[in-house]
């Protein structure tokens, strides 16, 4: 998704996972992932903090496996404490504006998300299939 506002985490939660599967359609958008952190061509997901995709400074990564083949299809950084603190601070700064947003405006945001889901349903089904070993056809 392009707009990931309102991320939050508990004080003891030092993991920030953004994305669990990578598709060929999404791979073309390098804004949210990078292959530079690894010698392989497997994409590494970036963190989304303060409205921007950023490279993690973490040296700890979690591999995302296709459960049907056990192939590594991506890597997700285990966010550092500083990155978690930055994400939480960003959420705290964003919350008052969202809280002051009218119900009608919030409804429009959610209806837009619904529209995006409908427009990308086949791609979403493919991503779910990768994660569950089931064939949607």
Tab-separated table of N, CA and C in Angstrom:
chain	number	residue	atom	x	y	z
A	1	UNK	N	0.832	-1.186	0.000
A	1	UNK	CA	0.000	0.000	0.000
A	1	UNK	C	0.870	1.241	0.000
A	2	UNK	N	0.368	2.248	-0.602
A	2	UNK	CA	1.156	3.476	-0.703
A	2	UNK	C	1.088	4.294	0.581
A	3	UNK	N	-0.004	4.221	1.296
A	3	UNK	CA	-0.219	5.079	2.450
A	3	UNK	C	-0.317	4.218	3.704
A	4	UNK	N	0.718	4.180	4.510
A	4	UNK	CA	0.746	3.326	5.695
A	4	UNK	C	0.791	4.182	6.941
A	5	UNK	N	-0.282	4.909	7.201
A	5	UNK	CA	-0.320	5.784	8.368
A	5	UNK	C	-0.815	5.011	9.578
A	6	UNK	N	-0.452	5.477	10.747
A	6	UNK	CA	-0.985	4.927	11.980
A	6	UNK	C	-0.307	3.664	12.461
A	7	UNK	N	0.928	3.400	12.055
A	7	UNK	CA	1.645	2.249	12.582
A	7	UNK	C	1.877	2.451	14.068
A	8	UNK	N	1.749	1.392	14.813
A	8	UNK	CA	2.036	1.509	16.238
A	8	UNK	C	2.652	0.211	16.731
A	9	UNK	N	3.317	0.290	17.831
A	9	UNK	CA	3.938	-0.888	18.415
A	9	UNK	C	4.025	-0.700	19.910
A	10	UNK	N	4.001	-1.817	20.606
A	10	UNK	CA	4.146	-1.768	22.050
A	10	UNK	C	5.582	-1.438	22.415
A	11	UNK	N	5.825	-1.000	23.654
A	11	UNK	CA	7.168	-0.592	24.048
A	11	UNK	C	8.196	-1.715	24.003
A	12	UNK	N	7.752	-2.961	24.114
A	12	UNK	CA	8.707	-4.067	24.092
A	12	UNK	C	8.779	-4.739	22.727
A	13	UNK	N	8.043	-4.227	21.746
A	13	UNK	CA	8.010	-4.821	20.424
A	13	UNK	C	9.048	-4.156	19.545
A	14	UNK	N	10.161	-4.834	19.309
A	14	UNK	CA	11.249	-4.260	18.527
A	14	UNK	C	11.285	-4.802	17.110
A	15	UNK	N	10.196	-5.357	16.632
A	15	UNK	CA	10.134	-5.877	15.279
A	15	UNK	C	9.135	-5.047	14.489
A	16	UNK	N	9.545	-4.590	13.329
A	16	UNK	CA	8.634	-3.868	12.455
A	16	UNK	C	8.671	-4.564	11.112
A	17	UNK	N	7.628	-5.314	10.830
A	17	UNK	CA	7.588	-6.072	9.597
A	17	UNK	C	6.687	-5.362	8.612
A	18	UNK	N	7.204	-5.061	7.443
A	18	UNK	CA	6.409	-4.428	6.406
A	18	UNK	C	6.463	-5.310	5.178
A	19	UNK	N	5.424	-6.062	4.978
A	19	UNK	CA	5.346	-6.915	3.809
A	19	UNK	C	5.792	-8.316	4.145
A	20	UNK	N	5.104	-9.298	3.591
A	20	UNK	CA	5.496	-10.672	3.839
A	20	UNK	C	5.681	-11.451	2.557
A	21	UNK	N	5.387	-10.857	1.432
A	21	UNK	CA	5.599	-11.543	0.163
A	21	UNK	C	5.906	-10.503	-0.899
A	22	UNK	N	6.582	-10.946	-1.926
A	22	UNK	CA	6.968	-10.030	-2.985
A	22	UNK	C	6.475	-10.604	-4.296
A	23	UNK	N	5.805	-9.795	-5.084
A	23	UNK	CA	5.297	-10.260	-6.367
A	23	UNK	C	6.054	-9.591	-7.495
A	24	UNK	N	5.935	-10.137	-8.682
A	24	UNK	CA	6.631	-9.556	-9.823
A	24	UNK	C	6.106	-8.161	-10.127
A	25	UNK	N	4.824	-7.919	-9.914
A	25	UNK	CA	4.255	-6.596	-10.167
A	25	UNK	C	4.833	-5.573	-9.194
A	26	UNK	N	4.933	-5.950	-7.935
A	26	UNK	CA	5.409	-5.033	-6.914
A	26	UNK	C	6.917	-4.852	-6.999
A	27	UNK	N	7.639	-5.870	-7.472
A	27	UNK	CA	9.089	-5.780	-7.549
A	27	UNK	C	9.555	-4.601	-8.388
A	28	UNK	N	8.747	-4.176	-9.335
A	28	UNK	CA	9.165	-3.071	-10.187
A	28	UNK	C	9.186	-1.738	-9.447
A	29	UNK	N	8.559	-1.655	-8.286
A	29	UNK	CA	8.556	-0.421	-7.501
A	29	UNK	C	9.621	-0.526	-6.430
A	30	UNK	N	10.793	0.029	-6.692
A	30	UNK	CA	11.906	-0.113	-5.758
A	30	UNK	C	11.820	0.834	-4.572
A	31	UNK	N	10.718	1.580	-4.452
A	31	UNK	CA	10.589	2.515	-3.338
A	31	UNK	C	10.539	1.794	-1.999
A	32	UNK	N	9.972	0.599	-1.956
A	32	UNK	CA	9.772	-0.074	-0.674
A	32	UNK	C	10.716	-1.234	-0.431
A	33	UNK	N	11.575	-1.564	-1.397
A	33	UNK	CA	12.525	-2.634	-1.147
A	33	UNK	C	13.850	-2.313	-1.811
A	34	UNK	N	14.859	-3.045	-1.394
A	34	UNK	CA	16.192	-2.841	-1.938
A	34	UNK	C	16.898	-4.177	-2.026
A	35	UNK	N	17.704	-4.360	-3.046
A	35	UNK	CA	18.531	-5.560	-3.117
A	35	UNK	C	19.968	-5.253	-2.743
A	36	UNK	N	20.255	-4.004	-2.419
A	36	UNK	CA	21.634	-3.596	-2.151
A	36	UNK	C	22.203	-4.180	-0.862
A	37	UNK	N	21.346	-4.569	0.080
A	37	UNK	CA	21.836	-5.084	1.348
A	37	UNK	C	22.331	-6.523	1.249
A	38	UNK	N	22.068	-7.172	0.120
A	38	UNK	CA	22.410	-8.577	-0.025
A	38	UNK	C	23.038	-8.807	-1.380
A	39	UNK	N	23.868	-9.833	-1.455
A	39	UNK	CA	24.499	-10.140	-2.724
A	39	UNK	C	23.530	-10.830	-3.677
A	40	UNK	N	22.483	-11.426	-3.170
A	40	UNK	CA	21.522	-12.108	-4.031
A	40	UNK	C	20.524	-11.115	-4.596
A	41	UNK	N	19.683	-11.602	-5.480
A	41	UNK	CA	18.671	-10.741	-6.085
A	41	UNK	C	17.375	-10.746	-5.282
A	42	UNK	N	17.371	-11.356	-4.099
A	42	UNK	CA	16.185	-11.396	-3.250
A	42	UNK	C	15.970	-10.017	-2.634
A	43	UNK	N	14.776	-9.443	-2.823
A	43	UNK	CA	14.542	-8.097	-2.301
A	43	UNK	C	14.511	-8.037	-0.776
A	44	UNK	N	15.016	-6.942	-0.262
A	44	UNK	CA	14.971	-6.663	1.171
A	44	UNK	C	13.983	-5.517	1.375
A	45	UNK	N	12.982	-5.755	2.191
A	45	UNK	CA	11.928	-4.769	2.420
A	45	UNK	C	12.475	-3.612	3.248
A	46	UNK	N	12.099	-2.403	2.858
A	46	UNK	CA	12.482	-1.222	3.623
A	46	UNK	C	11.456	-0.975	4.726
A	47	UNK	N	11.833	-0.187	5.706
A	47	UNK	CA	10.913	0.235	6.756
A	47	UNK	C	10.150	1.464	6.271
A	48	UNK	N	8.937	1.644	6.746
A	48	UNK	CA	8.151	2.822	6.405
A	48	UNK	C	8.020	3.638	7.672
A	49	UNK	N	8.767	4.738	7.750
A	49	UNK	CA	8.816	5.565	8.950
A	49	UNK	C	8.638	7.022	8.552
A	50	UNK	N	7.729	7.691	9.211
A	50	UNK	CA	7.497	9.122	9.006
A	50	UNK	C	7.158	9.444	7.551
A	51	UNK	N	6.360	8.569	6.945
A	51	UNK	CA	5.891	8.814	5.583
A	51	UNK	C	6.884	8.498	4.489
A	52	UNK	N	8.005	7.830	4.831
A	52	UNK	CA	9.021	7.518	3.837
A	52	UNK	C	9.511	6.085	4.011
A	53	UNK	N	9.884	5.473	2.888
A	53	UNK	CA	10.537	4.172	2.948
A	53	UNK	C	12.016	4.420	3.211
A	54	UNK	N	12.560	3.747	4.226
A	54	UNK	CA	13.959	3.953	4.608
A	54	UNK	C	14.674	2.611	4.759
A	55	UNK	N	15.945	2.614	4.428
A	55	UNK	CA	16.776	1.436	4.633
A	55	UNK	C	16.988	1.253	6.132
A	56	UNK	N	16.858	0.044	6.606
A	56	UNK	CA	17.095	-0.228	8.016
A	56	UNK	C	18.590	-0.271	8.291
A	57	UNK	N	18.971	0.144	9.472
A	57	UNK	CA	20.363	0.059	9.905
A	57	UNK	C	20.628	-1.269	10.624
A	58	UNK	N	19.620	-2.110	10.685
A	58	UNK	CA	19.726	-3.381	11.379
A	58	UNK	C	20.686	-4.335	10.678
A	59	UNK	N	21.353	-5.147	11.475
A	59	UNK	CA	22.167	-6.213	10.901
A	59	UNK	C	21.464	-7.558	11.071
A	60	UNK	N	20.206	-7.504	11.524
A	60	UNK	CA	19.406	-8.718	11.714
A	60	UNK	C	18.246	-8.706	10.720
A	61	UNK	N	18.161	-9.771	9.929
A	61	UNK	CA	17.142	-9.870	8.885
A	61	UNK	C	16.379	-11.175	9.039
A	62	UNK	N	15.145	-11.147	8.662
A	62	UNK	CA	14.286	-12.325	8.714
A	62	UNK	C	13.949	-12.700	7.280
A	63	UNK	N	14.247	-13.928	6.916
A	63	UNK	CA	13.966	-14.386	5.564
A	63	UNK	C	12.496	-14.755	5.431
A	64	UNK	N	11.924	-14.407	4.284
A	64	UNK	CA	10.543	-14.769	3.966
A	64	UNK	C	10.624	-15.932	2.981
A	65	UNK	N	10.007	-17.055	3.351
A	65	UNK	CA	10.065	-18.258	2.530
A	65	UNK	C	8.725	-18.539	1.876
A	66	UNK	N	8.786	-19.020	0.640
A	66	UNK	CA	7.605	-19.569	0.004
A	66	UNK	C	7.385	-20.927	0.656
A	67	UNK	N	6.256	-21.137	1.345
A	67	UNK	CA	6.071	-22.395	2.079
A	67	UNK	C	5.954	-23.618	1.180
A	68	UNK	N	5.622	-23.438	-0.086
A	68	UNK	CA	5.500	-24.578	-0.991
A	68	UNK	C	6.857	-25.069	-1.467
A	69	UNK	N	7.804	-24.132	-1.620
A	69	UNK	CA	9.109	-24.500	-2.183
A	69	UNK	C	10.265	-24.263	-1.221
A	70	UNK	N	10.006	-23.561	-0.151
A	70	UNK	CA	11.008	-23.132	0.820
A	70	UNK	C	12.021	-22.150	0.219
A	71	UNK	N	11.728	-21.645	-0.964
A	71	UNK	CA	12.574	-20.645	-1.610
A	71	UNK	C	12.475	-19.327	-0.841
A	72	UNK	N	13.602	-18.647	-0.651
A	72	UNK	CA	13.598	-17.334	-0.025
A	72	UNK	C	13.106	-16.332	-1.060
A	73	UNK	N	12.001	-15.643	-0.740
A	73	UNK	CA	11.411	-14.702	-1.689
A	73	UNK	C	11.583	-13.251	-1.245
A	74	UNK	N	12.113	-13.058	-0.054
A	74	UNK	CA	12.346	-11.711	0.431
A	74	UNK	C	13.001	-11.731	1.796
A	75	UNK	N	13.408	-10.558	2.228
A	75	UNK	CA	14.013	-10.400	3.553
A	75	UNK	C	13.417	-9.158	4.198
A	76	UNK	N	13.138	-9.270	5.490
A	76	UNK	CA	12.543	-8.174	6.248
A	76	UNK	C	13.494	-7.814	7.387
A	77	UNK	N	13.793	-6.526	7.557
A	77	UNK	CA	14.716	-6.160	8.637
A	77	UNK	C	14.033	-6.260	9.999
A	78	UNK	N	14.798	-6.670	10.988
A	78	UNK	CA	14.339	-6.577	12.369
A	78	UNK	C	14.750	-5.179	12.812
A	79	UNK	N	13.772	-4.310	12.936
A	79	UNK	CA	14.058	-2.904	13.214
A	79	UNK	C	14.870	-2.733	14.495
A	80	UNK	N	15.749	-1.757	14.467
A	80	UNK	CA	16.523	-1.422	15.661
A	80	UNK	C	15.625	-0.672	16.647
A	81	UNK	N	16.059	-0.550	17.870
A	81	UNK	CA	15.292	0.195	18.863
A	81	UNK	C	15.099	1.639	18.404
A	82	UNK	N	16.144	2.240	17.843
A	82	UNK	CA	16.047	3.630	17.363
A	82	UNK	C	15.014	3.741	16.240
A	83	UNK	N	14.969	2.758	15.359
A	83	UNK	CA	13.980	2.775	14.278
A	83	UNK	C	12.565	2.616	14.830
A	84	UNK	N	12.402	1.748	15.804
A	84	UNK	CA	11.086	1.584	16.441
A	84	UNK	C	10.673	2.872	17.140
A	85	UNK	N	11.607	3.477	17.851
A	85	UNK	CA	11.301	4.741	18.535
A	85	UNK	C	10.902	5.822	17.527
A	86	UNK	N	11.593	5.871	16.385
A	86	UNK	CA	11.263	6.860	15.348
A	86	UNK	C	9.876	6.596	14.771
A	87	UNK	N	9.540	5.325	14.551
A	87	UNK	CA	8.220	4.976	14.018
A	87	UNK	C	7.118	5.337	15.019
A	88	UNK	N	7.345	5.029	16.271
A	88	UNK	CA	6.349	5.336	17.303
A	88	UNK	C	6.183	6.843	17.449
A	89	UNK	N	7.281	7.584	17.433
A	89	UNK	CA	7.208	9.050	17.529
A	89	UNK	C	6.435	9.627	16.344
A	90	UNK	N	6.668	9.085	15.162
A	90	UNK	CA	5.954	9.540	13.971
A	90	UNK	C	4.456	9.288	14.106
A	91	UNK	N	4.104	8.129	14.625
A	91	UNK	CA	2.684	7.802	14.830
A	91	UNK	C	2.048	8.746	15.845
A	92	UNK	N	2.775	9.041	16.893
A	92	UNK	CA	2.252	9.957	17.910
A	92	UNK	C	2.022	11.351	17.333
A	93	UNK	N	2.934	11.769	16.436
A	93	UNK	CA	2.757	13.081	15.797
A	93	UNK	C	1.578	13.073	14.826
A	94	UNK	N	1.351	11.953	14.152
A	94	UNK	CA	0.281	11.872	13.152
A	94	UNK	C	-1.096	11.685	13.768
A	95	UNK	N	-1.161	11.102	14.944
A	95	UNK	CA	-2.460	10.753	15.529
A	95	UNK	C	-3.390	11.951	15.745
A	96	UNK	N	-2.931	13.074	16.284
A	96	UNK	CA	-3.873	14.175	16.512
A	96	UNK	C	-4.604	14.622	15.235
A	97	UNK	N	-3.890	14.677	14.115
A	97	UNK	CA	-4.537	15.078	12.862
A	97	UNK	C	-5.588	14.051	12.443
A	98	UNK	N	-5.272	12.767	12.594
A	98	UNK	CA	-6.239	11.717	12.254
A	98	UNK	C	-7.428	11.784	13.205
A	99	UNK	N	-7.183	12.018	14.473
A	99	UNK	CA	-8.270	12.095	15.457
A	99	UNK	C	-9.198	13.273	15.152
A	100	UNK	N	-8.661	14.332	14.585
A	100	UNK	CA	-9.460	15.511	14.232
A	100	UNK	C	-10.124	15.392	12.863
A	101	UNK	N	-9.856	14.315	12.153
A	101	UNK	CA	-10.440	14.108	10.824
A	101	UNK	C	-11.896	13.697	10.968
A	102	UNK	N	-12.748	14.285	10.158
A	102	UNK	CA	-14.186	13.996	10.248
A	102	UNK	C	-14.470	12.541	9.872
A	103	UNK	N	-15.609	12.065	10.337
A	103	UNK	CA	-16.030	10.699	10.028
A	103	UNK	C	-16.166	10.541	8.514
A	104	UNK	N	-16.700	11.539	7.843
A	104	UNK	CA	-16.870	11.481	6.394
A	104	UNK	C	-15.517	11.342	5.686
A	105	UNK	N	-14.534	12.101	6.122
A	105	UNK	CA	-13.197	12.006	5.517
A	105	UNK	C	-12.553	10.653	5.790
A	106	UNK	N	-12.724	10.137	6.995
A	106	UNK	CA	-12.188	8.805	7.313
A	106	UNK	C	-12.855	7.754	6.435
A	107	UNK	N	-14.165	7.913	6.256
A	107	UNK	CA	-14.909	6.976	5.420
A	107	UNK	C	-14.358	7.000	3.987
A	108	UNK	N	-14.049	8.178	3.481
A	108	UNK	CA	-13.504	8.290	2.127
A	108	UNK	C	-12.153	7.583	2.006
A	109	UNK	N	-11.337	7.688	3.039
A	109	UNK	CA	-10.042	6.993	3.039
A	109	UNK	C	-10.266	5.484	2.978
A	110	UNK	N	-11.165	4.978	3.817
A	110	UNK	CA	-11.415	3.538	3.842
A	110	UNK	C	-12.055	3.053	2.542
A	111	UNK	N	-12.921	3.851	1.951
A	111	UNK	CA	-13.508	3.477	0.666
A	111	UNK	C	-12.440	3.441	-0.430
A	112	UNK	N	-11.459	4.332	-0.352
A	112	UNK	CA	-10.350	4.303	-1.310
A	112	UNK	C	-9.521	3.033	-1.137
A	113	UNK	N	-9.269	2.638	0.110
A	113	UNK	CA	-8.566	1.378	0.354
A	113	UNK	C	-9.361	0.210	-0.215
A	114	UNK	N	-10.671	0.233	-0.021
A	114	UNK	CA	-11.526	-0.817	-0.566
A	114	UNK	C	-11.392	-0.865	-2.089
A	115	UNK	N	-11.385	0.289	-2.735
A	115	UNK	CA	-11.243	0.360	-4.185
A	115	UNK	C	-9.896	-0.215	-4.626
A	116	UNK	N	-8.832	0.124	-3.915
A	116	UNK	CA	-7.504	-0.395	-4.256
A	116	UNK	C	-7.455	-1.912	-4.111
A	117	UNK	N	-8.096	-2.439	-3.090
A	117	UNK	CA	-8.146	-3.889	-2.898
A	117	UNK	C	-8.867	-4.535	-4.082
A	118	UNK	N	-10.003	-3.986	-4.464
A	118	UNK	CA	-10.759	-4.537	-5.597
A	118	UNK	C	-9.947	-4.470	-6.888
A	119	UNK	N	-9.261	-3.351	-7.118
A	119	UNK	CA	-8.456	-3.183	-8.327
A	119	UNK	C	-7.277	-4.144	-8.382
A	120	UNK	N	-6.778	-4.559	-7.223
A	120	UNK	CA	-5.589	-5.410	-7.159
A	120	UNK	C	-5.889	-6.804	-6.634
A	121	UNK	N	-7.134	-7.236	-6.761
A	121	UNK	CA	-7.567	-8.504	-6.167
A	121	UNK	C	-6.773	-9.704	-6.685
A	122	UNK	N	-6.503	-9.751	-7.989
A	122	UNK	CA	-5.752	-10.896	-8.529
A	122	UNK	C	-4.337	-10.933	-7.962
A	123	UNK	N	-3.710	-9.778	-7.870
A	123	UNK	CA	-2.352	-9.712	-7.319
A	123	UNK	C	-2.357	-10.098	-5.840
A	124	UNK	N	-3.336	-9.644	-5.107
A	124	UNK	CA	-3.457	-9.996	-3.689
A	124	UNK	C	-3.655	-11.501	-3.545
A	125	UNK	N	-4.481	-12.081	-4.401
A	125	UNK	CA	-4.705	-13.530	-4.364
A	125	UNK	C	-3.408	-14.289	-4.606
A	126	UNK	N	-2.583	-13.793	-5.548
A	126	UNK	CA	-1.290	-14.437	-5.795
A	126	UNK	C	-0.396	-14.376	-4.555
A	127	UNK	N	-0.383	-13.215	-3.894
A	127	UNK	CA	0.446	-13.060	-2.697
A	127	UNK	C	-0.031	-13.978	-1.579
A	128	UNK	N	-1.334	-14.091	-1.422
A	128	UNK	CA	-1.883	-14.986	-0.402
A	128	UNK	C	-1.543	-16.425	-0.741
A	129	UNK	N	-1.621	-16.765	-2.015
A	129	UNK	CA	-1.297	-18.124	-2.451
A	129	UNK	C	0.137	-18.486	-2.092
A	130	UNK	N	1.073	-17.563	-2.304
A	130	UNK	CA	2.466	-17.813	-1.950
A	130	UNK	C	2.586	-18.134	-0.466
A	131	UNK	N	1.778	-17.472	0.345
A	131	UNK	CA	1.860	-17.667	1.788
A	131	UNK	C	1.107	-18.855	2.330
A	132	UNK	N	0.230	-19.461	1.503
A	132	UNK	CA	-0.593	-20.549	2.043
A	132	UNK	C	-0.513	-21.856	1.271
A	133	UNK	N	0.244	-21.892	0.197
A	133	UNK	CA	0.396	-23.091	-0.638
A	133	UNK	C	-0.850	-23.457	-1.418
A	134	UNK	N	-1.850	-22.627	-1.474
A	134	UNK	CA	-3.067	-22.976	-2.178
A	134	UNK	C	-3.092	-22.317	-3.538
A	135	UNK	N	-3.685	-22.997	-4.504
A	135	UNK	CA	-3.788	-22.473	-5.860
A	135	UNK	C	-5.156	-21.827	-6.039
A	136	UNK	N	-5.200	-20.493	-6.338
A	136	UNK	CA	-6.489	-19.812	-6.427
A	136	UNK	C	-7.253	-20.087	-7.710
A	137	UNK	N	-6.636	-20.756	-8.703
A	137	UNK	CA	-7.330	-20.980	-9.971
A	137	UNK	C	-8.195	-22.206	-9.971
